[in-house]
Short mmCIF file of C-alpha atoms and ligand atoms in Angstrom, two decimals:
data_model
loop_
_atom_site.label_atom_id
_atom_site.label_comp_id
_atom_site.label_asym_id
_atom_site.label_seq_id
_atom_site.Cartn_x
_atom_site.Cartn_y
_atom_site.Cartn_z
CA UNK C 250 -0.08 0.00 0.02
CA UNK C 251 1.62 3.10 -1.05
CA UNK C 252 0.64 6.61 -0.32
CA UNK C 253 0.32 7.62 -3.96
CA UNK C 254 -1.75 10.55 -5.40
CA UNK C 255 -5.36 9.88 -5.38
CA UNK C 256 -6.83 10.21 -8.68
CA UNK C 257 -10.47 11.50 -8.34
CA UNK C 258 -13.72 10.47 -6.36
CA UNK C 259 -14.50 6.94 -7.15
CA UNK C 260 -16.52 6.06 -10.31
CA UNK C 261 -20.05 4.58 -9.47
CA UNK C 262 -20.21 0.83 -9.66
CA UNK C 263 -21.84 -0.32 -12.92
CA UNK C 264 -24.05 -3.16 -12.96
CA UNK C 265 -24.78 -6.43 -14.79
CA UNK C 266 -22.35 -6.21 -17.81
CA UNK C 267 -19.69 -8.93 -16.98
CA UNK C 268 -17.74 -7.68 -20.16
CA UNK C 269 -17.06 -4.43 -18.34
CA UNK C 270 -15.82 -6.39 -15.32
CA UNK C 271 -12.26 -5.89 -15.81
CA UNK C 272 -12.76 -1.93 -15.98
CA UNK C 273 -14.75 -2.40 -12.69
CA UNK C 274 -11.77 -4.04 -11.14
CA UNK C 275 -9.79 -1.05 -11.81
CA UNK C 276 -12.25 1.32 -9.69
CA UNK C 277 -9.51 2.27 -7.19
CA UNK C 278 -6.70 2.86 -9.78
CA UNK C 279 -4.39 4.53 -9.16
CA UNK C 280 -4.68 3.33 -5.83
CA UNK C 281 -3.66 5.57 -2.89
CA UNK C 282 -4.19 5.01 0.86
CA UNK C 283 -2.59 8.37 1.77
CA UNK C 284 -5.47 9.40 4.19
CA UNK C 285 -5.36 6.13 5.88
CA UNK C 286 -1.70 6.60 6.39
CA UNK C 287 -2.43 10.27 7.68
CA UNK C 288 -5.02 8.94 10.13
CA UNK C 289 -2.57 6.24 11.16
CA UNK C 290 0.13 8.70 11.89
CA UNK C 291 -2.24 10.50 14.30
CA UNK C 292 -3.01 7.30 16.16
CA UNK C 293 0.48 6.94 17.12
CA UNK C 294 0.77 7.90 20.81
CA UNK C 295 -3.06 7.75 21.43
CA UNK C 296 -4.35 4.24 20.17
CA UNK C 297 -2.32 1.13 20.52
CA UNK C 298 -2.22 -0.45 17.10
CA UNK C 299 -4.52 2.10 15.74
CA UNK C 300 -7.60 0.52 16.97
CA UNK C 301 -9.29 -1.30 19.87
CA UNK C 302 -8.36 -4.79 18.98
CA UNK C 303 -4.96 -6.31 18.18
CA UNK C 304 -6.61 -8.20 15.17
CA UNK C 305 -7.30 -5.02 13.41
CA UNK C 306 -3.99 -3.24 13.54
CA UNK C 307 -0.86 -3.00 11.33
CA UNK C 308 0.31 -6.56 12.16
CA UNK C 309 -2.19 -7.81 9.59
CA UNK C 310 -1.79 -4.96 6.99
CA UNK C 311 1.87 -4.37 6.90
CA UNK C 312 2.68 -0.74 7.48
CA UNK C 313 -0.63 0.62 8.61
CA UNK C 314 -4.37 -0.41 8.42
CA UNK C 315 -6.98 0.99 5.80
CA UNK C 316 -9.20 3.14 7.65
CA UNK C 317 -12.76 2.40 6.69
CA UNK C 318 -15.37 5.11 6.69
CA UNK C 319 -18.75 3.73 5.54
CA UNK C 320 -20.48 0.60 4.08
CA UNK C 321 -23.50 -0.14 2.24
CA UNK C 322 -24.82 -3.51 1.11
CA UNK C 323 -21.89 -5.56 -0.12
CA UNK C 324 -19.45 -2.56 -0.31
CA UNK C 325 -17.23 -0.65 2.03
CA UNK C 326 -15.52 2.66 1.50
CA UNK C 327 -12.34 3.68 2.94
CA UNK C 328 -10.92 7.15 4.05
CA UNK C 329 -9.43 7.78 0.60
CA UNK C 330 -12.81 6.96 -1.19
CA UNK C 331 -11.60 3.67 -2.43
CA UNK C 332 -14.56 1.13 -2.81
CA UNK C 333 -14.30 -2.43 -1.94
CA UNK C 334 -16.46 -5.45 -2.09
CA UNK C 335 -16.23 -6.53 1.48
CA UNK C 336 -15.92 -10.41 2.16
CA UNK C 337 -14.92 -9.92 5.62
CA UNK C 338 -18.21 -8.38 6.87
CA UNK C 339 -16.97 -7.20 10.26
CA UNK C 340 -15.54 -10.67 11.26
CA UNK C 341 -18.96 -12.07 10.33
CA UNK C 342 -21.00 -9.75 12.24
CA UNK C 343 -22.92 -8.30 9.36
CA UNK C 344 -24.86 -11.37 7.84
CA UNK C 345 -27.08 -9.11 5.77
CA UNK C 346 -24.29 -6.67 4.74
CA UNK C 347 -23.84 -3.08 5.55
CA UNK C 348 -26.69 -0.72 6.61
CA UNK C 349 -29.49 -3.02 5.84
CA UNK C 350 -32.57 -0.65 5.80
CA UNK C 351 -34.77 -2.77 8.17
CA UNK C 352 -31.85 -2.92 10.75
CA UNK C 353 -31.24 0.73 10.32
CA UNK C 354 -34.80 1.52 11.06
CA UNK C 355 -35.04 -0.79 14.01
CA UNK C 356 -31.78 0.83 15.64
CA UNK C 357 -33.31 4.22 14.89
CA UNK C 358 -36.61 3.33 16.51
CA UNK C 359 -34.97 2.02 19.80
CA UNK C 360 -32.51 4.84 19.97
CA UNK C 361 -35.02 7.32 19.69
CA UNK C 362 -37.43 5.74 22.42
CA UNK C 363 -34.87 5.08 24.83
CA UNK C 364 -31.51 3.04 24.60
CA UNK C 365 -31.68 1.43 27.86
CA UNK C 366 -34.07 0.90 30.71
CA UNK C 367 -32.38 -1.66 33.05
CA UNK C 368 -35.51 -3.44 33.71
CA UNK C 369 -37.20 -6.46 31.92
CA UNK C 370 -38.39 -5.44 28.30
CA UNK C 371 -40.78 -7.08 25.83
CA UNK C 372 -38.30 -6.80 23.10
CA UNK C 373 -36.10 -9.09 25.11
CA UNK C 374 -38.70 -11.51 25.44
CA UNK C 375 -39.64 -11.41 21.78
CA UNK C 376 -36.11 -12.03 20.68
CA UNK C 377 -35.72 -15.01 23.07
CA UNK C 378 -38.86 -16.45 21.62
CA UNK C 379 -37.46 -16.11 18.22
CA UNK C 380 -34.42 -18.12 19.29
CA UNK C 381 -36.47 -20.75 20.80
CA UNK C 382 -38.20 -21.20 17.54
CA UNK C 383 -34.96 -20.88 15.43
CA UNK C 384 -32.61 -22.84 17.44
CA UNK C 385 -33.17 -26.63 18.43
CA UNK C 386 -31.82 -26.65 22.12
CA UNK C 387 -32.71 -23.13 23.07
CA UNK C 388 -35.04 -24.15 25.85
CA UNK C 389 -33.75 -21.02 27.91
CA UNK C 390 -31.91 -17.99 26.62
CA UNK C 391 -29.59 -15.47 28.32
CA UNK C 392 -28.29 -12.52 26.37
CA UNK C 393 -24.70 -11.08 26.59
CA UNK C 394 -22.69 -8.57 24.56
CA UNK C 395 -19.84 -10.59 22.99
CA UNK C 396 -19.07 -14.09 22.30
CA UNK C 397 -16.28 -14.04 24.92
CA UNK C 398 -18.95 -13.14 27.67
CA UNK C 399 -21.30 -15.83 26.41
CA UNK C 400 -18.46 -18.31 26.56
CA UNK C 401 -17.37 -17.28 30.08
CA UNK C 402 -20.87 -17.80 31.34
CA UNK C 403 -21.22 -21.18 29.70
CA UNK C 404 -17.85 -22.47 31.40
CA UNK C 405 -18.91 -21.25 34.83
CA UNK C 406 -22.25 -22.82 34.26
CA UNK C 407 -20.71 -26.02 33.21
CA UNK C 408 -18.28 -26.13 36.38
CA UNK C 409 -21.24 -25.00 38.69
CA UNK C 410 -23.62 -27.60 37.35
CA UNK C 411 -21.35 -30.65 37.26
CA UNK C 412 -19.27 -29.78 40.22
CA UNK C 413 -16.07 -30.61 38.07
CA UNK C 414 -13.05 -28.55 37.47
CA UNK C 415 -11.70 -29.31 34.03
CA UNK C 416 -12.59 -27.90 30.52
CA UNK C 417 -11.58 -29.84 27.33
CA UNK C 418 -10.91 -27.47 24.50
CA UNK C 419 -9.26 -28.31 21.10
CA UNK C 420 -6.14 -27.02 19.40
CA UNK C 421 -6.54 -23.95 17.12
CA UNK C 422 -10.05 -23.29 18.39
CA UNK C 423 -10.63 -19.53 19.84
CA UNK C 424 -13.45 -19.01 22.30
CA UNK C 425 -12.71 -15.35 23.40
CA UNK C 426 -9.98 -13.64 24.97
CA UNK C 427 -10.53 -14.55 28.67
CA UNK C 428 -7.94 -16.55 30.62
CA UNK C 429 -9.48 -20.16 30.91
CA UNK C 430 -9.34 -21.04 27.12
CA UNK C 431 -6.75 -18.65 25.91
CA UNK C 432 -4.28 -21.30 24.93
CA UNK C 433 -3.02 -23.02 21.63
CA UNK C 434 -5.45 -20.76 19.54
CA UNK C 435 -2.76 -18.81 17.77
CA UNK C 436 -0.59 -19.87 14.74
CA UNK C 437 2.79 -21.40 16.17
CA UNK C 438 5.87 -22.82 14.43
CA UNK C 439 5.04 -26.48 14.16
CA UNK C 440 8.02 -27.64 16.26
CA UNK C 441 6.53 -25.79 19.27
CA UNK C 442 3.39 -27.86 19.26
CA UNK C 443 4.82 -31.18 20.88
CA UNK C 444 3.39 -34.47 20.09
CA UNK C 445 -0.26 -34.91 18.88
CA UNK C 446 -0.48 -37.60 21.89
CA UNK C 447 0.58 -35.00 24.36
CA UNK C 448 0.22 -31.53 22.99
CA UNK C 449 2.09 -28.77 24.70
CA UNK C 450 -0.37 -26.27 26.08
CA UNK C 451 0.91 -22.80 24.62
CA UNK C 452 -0.58 -19.76 26.22
CA UNK C 453 -1.68 -17.08 23.90
CA UNK C 454 -0.93 -14.32 26.25
CA UNK C 455 1.19 -12.81 29.03
CA UNK C 456 -0.65 -11.91 32.04
CA UNK C 457 -2.93 -14.75 32.48
CA UNK C 458 -3.71 -15.96 35.94
CA UNK C 459 -0.99 -18.35 36.91
CA UNK C 460 -3.55 -21.33 37.46
CA UNK C 461 -5.77 -20.53 34.60
CA UNK C 462 -4.84 -23.25 32.43
CA UNK C 463 -4.31 -25.99 35.01
CA UNK C 464 -7.84 -27.11 34.45
CA UNK C 465 -7.73 -26.75 30.73
CA UNK C 466 -7.07 -29.84 28.55
CA UNK C 467 -5.88 -29.38 25.06
CA UNK C 468 -6.66 -32.19 22.31
CA UNK C 469 -6.13 -32.11 18.71
CA UNK C 470 -9.41 -31.77 16.81
CA UNK C 471 -10.99 -33.98 14.27
CA UNK C 472 -9.39 -37.17 16.06
CA UNK C 473 -11.74 -39.05 17.90
CA UNK C 474 -9.34 -41.60 19.33
CA UNK C 475 -7.20 -38.88 20.94
CA UNK C 476 -10.47 -37.47 22.45
CA UNK C 477 -11.47 -40.80 23.94
CA UNK C 478 -7.96 -41.18 25.44
CA UNK C 479 -8.00 -37.69 27.06
CA UNK C 480 -11.54 -38.28 28.42
CA UNK C 481 -10.47 -41.54 29.91
CA UNK C 482 -7.48 -40.35 31.67
CA UNK C 483 -9.54 -37.58 33.46
CA UNK C 484 -12.47 -39.72 34.91
CA UNK C 485 -15.07 -37.55 36.73
CA UNK C 486 -13.03 -34.42 36.36
CA UNK C 487 -14.25 -32.92 33.02
CA UNK C 488 -17.19 -30.40 33.35
CA UNK C 489 -17.41 -29.63 29.55
CA UNK C 490 -16.01 -30.21 26.07
CA UNK C 491 -16.16 -27.08 24.12
CA UNK C 492 -15.80 -26.98 20.39
CA UNK C 493 -16.43 -24.71 17.39
CA UNK C 494 -18.78 -26.54 15.02
CA UNK C 495 -16.52 -25.54 12.14
CA UNK C 496 -13.07 -24.28 12.80
CA UNK C 497 -13.09 -20.67 11.97
CA UNK C 498 -9.97 -19.21 13.61
CA UNK C 499 -7.58 -21.43 11.40
CA UNK C 500 -9.01 -20.56 7.97
CA UNK C 501 -12.16 -22.72 7.72
CA UNK C 502 -11.91 -26.25 8.65
CA UNK C 503 -14.89 -28.59 8.65
CA UNK C 504 -15.62 -31.32 10.95
CA UNK C 505 -14.66 -34.87 9.79
CA UNK C 506 -17.81 -36.90 9.11
CA UNK C 507 -19.36 -38.04 12.19
CA UNK C 508 -16.92 -36.46 14.45
CA UNK C 509 -19.05 -33.97 16.12
CA UNK C 510 -21.80 -36.56 16.67
CA UNK C 511 -19.25 -39.01 18.25
CA UNK C 512 -17.93 -36.20 20.48
CA UNK C 513 -21.41 -35.55 21.71
CA UNK C 514 -21.89 -39.40 22.41
CA UNK C 515 -18.52 -39.57 24.40
CA UNK C 516 -19.51 -36.42 26.48
CA UNK C 517 -22.84 -37.98 27.37
CA UNK C 518 -21.55 -41.16 28.21
CA UNK C 519 -19.05 -39.56 30.66
CA UNK C 520 -21.33 -37.02 32.35
CA UNK C 521 -19.69 -33.98 30.39
CA UNK C 522 -21.68 -31.10 29.08
CA UNK C 523 -21.13 -30.48 25.46
CA UNK C 524 -20.79 -26.77 24.71
CA UNK C 525 -21.04 -25.80 21.04
CA UNK C 526 -19.53 -22.44 20.41
CA UNK C 527 -21.52 -20.94 17.40
CA UNK C 528 -20.23 -17.47 17.83
CA UNK C 529 -19.18 -17.68 14.13
CA UNK C 530 -21.46 -20.39 12.51
CA UNK C 531 -24.86 -19.28 14.33
CA UNK C 532 -27.34 -17.69 11.94
CA UNK C 533 -24.87 -18.50 9.14
CA UNK C 534 -24.53 -22.14 8.40
CA UNK C 535 -28.19 -22.78 8.86
CA UNK C 536 -30.90 -20.95 10.76
CA UNK C 537 -30.29 -23.13 13.72
CA UNK C 538 -26.38 -23.15 13.20
CA UNK C 539 -24.05 -26.23 13.08
CA UNK C 540 -26.58 -27.59 15.79
CA UNK C 541 -29.18 -27.95 13.06
CA UNK C 542 -26.75 -28.69 10.10
CA UNK C 543 -24.92 -31.59 11.76
CA UNK C 544 -27.99 -32.68 13.80
CA UNK C 545 -26.42 -32.21 17.17
CA UNK C 546 -28.07 -31.66 20.52
CA UNK C 547 -25.60 -29.84 22.69
CA UNK C 548 -26.30 -28.78 26.32
CA UNK C 549 -25.21 -25.21 25.79
CA UNK C 550 -24.63 -23.08 22.73
CA UNK C 551 -22.94 -19.47 22.47
CA UNK C 552 -23.90 -17.16 19.85
CA UNK C 553 -22.46 -13.76 19.03
CA UNK C 554 -21.35 -11.93 15.86
CA UNK C 555 -24.04 -12.39 13.22
CA UNK C 556 -26.91 -12.12 15.87
CA UNK C 557 -26.65 -8.38 16.49
CA UNK C 558 -26.02 -7.64 12.73
CA UNK C 559 -23.27 -5.14 13.72
CA UNK C 560 -24.50 -4.31 17.25
CA UNK C 561 -22.85 -6.10 20.22
CA UNK C 562 -25.41 -8.83 20.86
CA UNK C 563 -24.54 -12.50 22.12
CA UNK C 564 -26.61 -15.26 23.57
CA UNK C 565 -26.05 -18.34 25.68
CA UNK C 566 -28.79 -20.95 25.19
CA UNK C 567 -29.31 -24.46 26.31
CA UNK C 568 -31.33 -27.22 28.05
CA UNK C 569 -33.50 -25.80 30.66
CA UNK C 570 -31.97 -28.22 33.37
CA UNK C 571 -28.39 -26.66 32.93
CA UNK C 572 -29.52 -23.02 32.21
CA UNK C 573 -31.80 -22.75 35.22
CA UNK C 574 -28.66 -22.77 37.36
CA UNK C 575 -28.26 -19.23 36.20
CA UNK C 576 -30.86 -18.10 38.78
CA UNK C 577 -29.98 -15.90 41.65
CA UNK C 578 -28.24 -17.94 44.29
CA UNK C 579 -26.72 -20.22 41.75
CA UNK C 580 -24.25 -19.42 38.90
CA UNK C 581 -23.80 -15.80 38.64
CA UNK C 582 -24.11 -13.80 35.42
CA UNK C 583 -24.52 -10.02 35.25
CA UNK C 584 -24.05 -7.39 32.75
CA UNK C 585 -25.26 -3.89 32.44
CA UNK C 586 -25.62 -3.90 28.72
CA UNK C 587 -26.99 -7.77 28.48
CA UNK C 588 -30.08 -7.57 26.23
CA UNK C 589 -29.65 -3.95 25.40
CA UNK C 590 -32.69 -2.49 23.73
CA UNK C 591 -30.97 -1.22 20.52
CA UNK C 592 -29.19 -4.69 20.29
CA UNK C 593 -32.38 -6.61 20.84
CA UNK C 594 -34.27 -4.36 18.17
CA UNK C 595 -31.23 -4.93 15.70
CA UNK C 596 -31.40 -8.70 16.52
CA UNK C 597 -35.15 -8.93 15.87
CA UNK C 598 -34.90 -7.16 12.55
CA UNK C 599 -32.02 -9.21 11.73
CA UNK C 600 -33.66 -12.69 12.46
CA UNK C 601 -36.76 -11.46 10.58
CA UNK C 602 -34.81 -10.86 7.51
CA UNK C 603 -32.63 -14.00 7.72
CA UNK C 604 -35.79 -16.24 7.94
CA UNK C 605 -37.90 -14.49 5.59
CA UNK C 606 -39.52 -16.60 2.74
CA UNK C 607 -38.79 -20.00 4.54
CA UNK C 608 -35.16 -18.99 5.25
CA UNK C 609 -34.22 -17.68 1.68
CA UNK C 610 -31.45 -15.99 2.86
CA UNK C 611 -29.34 -18.97 3.68
CA UNK C 612 -30.00 -20.56 0.34
CA UNK C 613 -28.85 -17.44 -1.14
CA UNK C 614 -25.54 -17.29 0.70
CA UNK C 615 -24.79 -20.87 0.05
CA UNK C 616 -25.40 -20.46 -3.66
CA UNK C 617 -23.05 -17.26 -3.85
CA UNK C 618 -20.45 -19.01 -1.86
CA UNK C 619 -20.65 -22.04 -4.08
CA UNK C 620 -20.01 -19.83 -7.22
CA UNK C 621 -17.14 -17.90 -5.50
CA UNK C 622 -15.37 -20.79 -4.18
CA UNK C 623 -15.63 -22.84 -7.23
CA UNK C 624 -14.64 -19.80 -9.21
CA UNK C 625 -11.59 -19.08 -7.03
CA UNK C 626 -10.63 -22.79 -7.33
CA UNK C 627 -10.66 -22.48 -11.08
CA UNK C 628 -8.64 -19.35 -11.09
CA UNK C 629 -5.78 -20.97 -8.96
CA UNK C 630 -5.67 -24.01 -11.18
CA UNK C 631 -5.66 -21.87 -14.24
CA UNK C 632 -2.74 -19.83 -12.82
CA UNK C 633 -0.89 -22.80 -11.52
CA UNK C 634 -0.97 -21.52 -7.95
CA UNK C 635 -0.77 -23.76 -4.88
CA UNK C 636 -3.78 -22.64 -3.11
CA UNK C 637 -7.04 -24.36 -2.03
CA UNK C 638 -10.29 -22.94 -0.99
CA UNK C 639 -11.99 -24.57 2.02
CA UNK C 640 -15.64 -23.63 2.91
CA UNK C 641 -18.82 -24.70 4.36
CA UNK C 642 -21.63 -22.78 2.90
CA UNK C 643 -20.83 -19.02 3.27
CA UNK C 644 -17.90 -19.43 5.35
CA UNK C 645 -14.62 -19.61 3.32
CA UNK C 646 -10.94 -19.39 3.31
CA UNK C 647 -8.08 -19.42 0.71
CA UNK C 648 -5.26 -21.58 1.85
CA UNK C 649 -1.86 -21.22 0.28
CA UNK C 650 -0.60 -24.75 0.50
CA UNK C 651 0.48 -27.55 -1.71
CA UNK C 652 -1.71 -29.95 0.53
CA UNK C 653 -5.10 -31.35 -0.80
CA UNK C 654 -6.77 -30.27 2.49
CA UNK C 655 -5.96 -28.75 5.85
CA UNK C 656 -7.66 -30.85 8.56
CA UNK C 657 -6.64 -29.42 11.81
CA UNK C 658 -4.33 -26.89 13.87
CA UNK C 659 -1.16 -28.79 13.32
CA UNK C 660 -1.79 -28.95 9.55
CA UNK C 661 -2.48 -25.31 9.36
CA UNK C 662 0.63 -24.48 11.43
CA UNK C 663 2.83 -26.70 9.35
CA UNK C 664 1.47 -26.37 5.71
CA UNK C 665 -0.24 -22.98 5.30
CA UNK C 666 1.89 -20.03 3.84
CA UNK C 667 0.42 -17.14 5.73
CA UNK C 668 2.77 -14.54 3.99
CA UNK C 669 1.58 -15.69 0.55
CA UNK C 670 -2.06 -15.20 1.61
CA UNK C 671 -1.21 -11.71 3.00
CA UNK C 672 0.49 -10.68 -0.15
CA UNK C 673 -2.42 -11.91 -2.20
CA UNK C 674 -5.02 -10.27 -0.23
CA UNK C 675 -3.30 -6.82 -0.16
CA UNK C 676 -2.76 -7.10 -3.82
CA UNK C 677 -6.75 -7.25 -4.20
CA UNK C 678 -7.25 -3.90 -2.17
CA UNK C 679 -6.40 -1.72 -5.39
CA UNK C 680 -8.77 -3.96 -7.31
CA UNK C 681 -11.54 -3.24 -5.17
CA UNK C 682 -11.78 -6.36 -3.09
CA UNK C 683 -11.46 -6.53 0.67
CA UNK C 684 -11.04 -9.12 3.22
CA UNK C 685 -8.94 -9.72 6.23
CA UNK C 686 -5.25 -10.13 5.40
CA UNK C 687 -4.95 -12.52 8.23
CA UNK C 688 -4.78 -16.31 6.75
CA UNK C 689 -6.15 -17.56 10.11
CA UNK C 690 -9.44 -15.76 9.78
CA UNK C 691 -11.94 -16.48 7.19
CA UNK C 692 -14.26 -14.65 4.82
CA UNK C 693 -18.08 -14.59 4.75
CA UNK C 694 -20.86 -14.33 2.23
CA UNK C 695 -23.67 -12.03 3.28
CA UNK C 696 -27.17 -11.79 2.01
CA UNK C 697 -26.04 -8.49 0.33
CA UNK C 698 -23.60 -10.09 -2.00
CA UNK C 699 -24.61 -10.90 -5.39
CA UNK C 700 -23.38 -12.74 -8.55
CA UNK C 701 -21.78 -9.66 -9.91
CA UNK C 702 -19.68 -9.37 -6.50
CA UNK C 703 -18.41 -12.95 -7.39
CA UNK C 704 -17.58 -12.16 -10.96
CA UNK C 705 -15.69 -8.99 -10.13
CA UNK C 706 -13.75 -10.65 -7.45
CA UNK C 707 -12.81 -13.52 -9.55
CA UNK C 708 -11.77 -11.08 -12.32
CA UNK C 709 -9.68 -9.25 -9.57
CA UNK C 710 -8.10 -12.52 -8.28
CA UNK C 711 -6.99 -13.51 -11.92
CA UNK C 712 -5.55 -10.04 -12.37
CA UNK C 713 -3.79 -9.99 -8.94
CA UNK C 714 -2.22 -13.10 -9.87
CA UNK C 715 -0.72 -11.81 -12.97
CA UNK C 716 -0.82 -12.78 -16.76
CA UNK C 717 1.13 -16.11 -16.47
N1 PMP G 189 -15.83 -17.81 19.87
C1 PMP G 189 -15.28 -18.06 18.46
C2 PMP G 189 -15.49 -19.23 17.88
C3 PMP G 189 -15.00 -16.85 17.88
O1 PMP G 189 -14.48 -16.89 16.69
C4 PMP G 189 -14.96 -15.66 18.70
C5 PMP G 189 -14.43 -14.32 18.07
N2 PMP G 189 -13.69 -14.40 16.84
C6 PMP G 189 -15.35 -15.56 19.94
C7 PMP G 189 -15.73 -16.78 20.48
C8 PMP G 189 -15.30 -14.30 20.80
O2 PMP G 189 -16.24 -13.50 20.43
P1 PMP G 189 -16.08 -12.01 20.75
O3 PMP G 189 -15.02 -11.42 19.91
O4 PMP G 189 -17.39 -11.39 20.40
O5 PMP G 189 -15.81 -11.82 22.14
#
């Protein structure tokens, strides 16, 4: 990203005509991010890493991050006026795309009638009832603000209800930034991981409570035998097994066939609660998430991201028998902003749109993702580039690797070329395509994306890979 001169205001995006695709791909040319750079310089000495989360700063972008200014539908616009097709969609928090009119209206209504009453509200009840209809195991619902908070509540609940101390988590899974599970979820050199049979627990941060990880058991994912062994070697001690339904923090890695079902059986047989973390997969893979898609019946499920359609809304749902322990005098769960009125209004509008016409939005995102992913595979093949595209419906990631598939964290650490990914993604920016330059994250198809977005992206990908 160079701070070259900016040509003029971005031309408006023409529609339909695929023959004009190559021209549209050049919307941002000559490309400059000079204003982003100026803003970045101002952040020095004020903000850390120019933002409020380490995953948004210069570490991913090279010199400085692109400063985004506004979004509409599938498009996002930066401070220099560059326009991009946005495949990142706020880490998946925007299942409808940017500024969906019904969500905007809902937020405005809530804002103009009072943002927060700190009492019970009918809107909270209404959204909870919607969740009960949409999510199979949602016998009870508690709202929170972030995925991290929902998972923290789930862990405390599991320990409280079972009276057991340990939590089993998988390598490469991320469940938020709280102490208990902040281990082995960052990409590391393969040599640091230890043996599959006895993985080294690698804390992801300094400053963790010294004993925080003592009760955390780490197991490689997608391997039933290793899971069985870990459970057998801690009889009566494991409160919960927590898993992402689809790995979404090491690119996109689907569960092996029957894996989650067998995990559930092992948990049940050993009095262990099964927590399914659907912070990413919820309201994305299917209306009822991975739970519905893979026909699971977890005890507890956590949601975040897509639920609030850009506002901080998360939820913990689950079996009444377990969830009811959250009552006063049992397992404590507080939060000033839990179930906030604006968030609830946004969530209601969001869920209405997502489930409209017999869940048409899900059919749309799966179809668009299919076109995009198969198109990208064709482009890489045509260009002779060693890259694969892994996806489950609208979640996808490009993995620069010479392996036919990436099956777990260890594969990712060993075989994925993250620098090549970053280079590729950054070369798409001038061509009007945006996604996170972090190979360990993933991209998202939202309701706002259409076939033209796909065709433009494929043309940009082909151009970025050169004329060879
Ligand atoms: N669980 C999973 C699977 C996630 O991917 C994330 C965030 N990427 C979280 C939990 C934490 O959610 P939040 O960032 O909203 O705290």
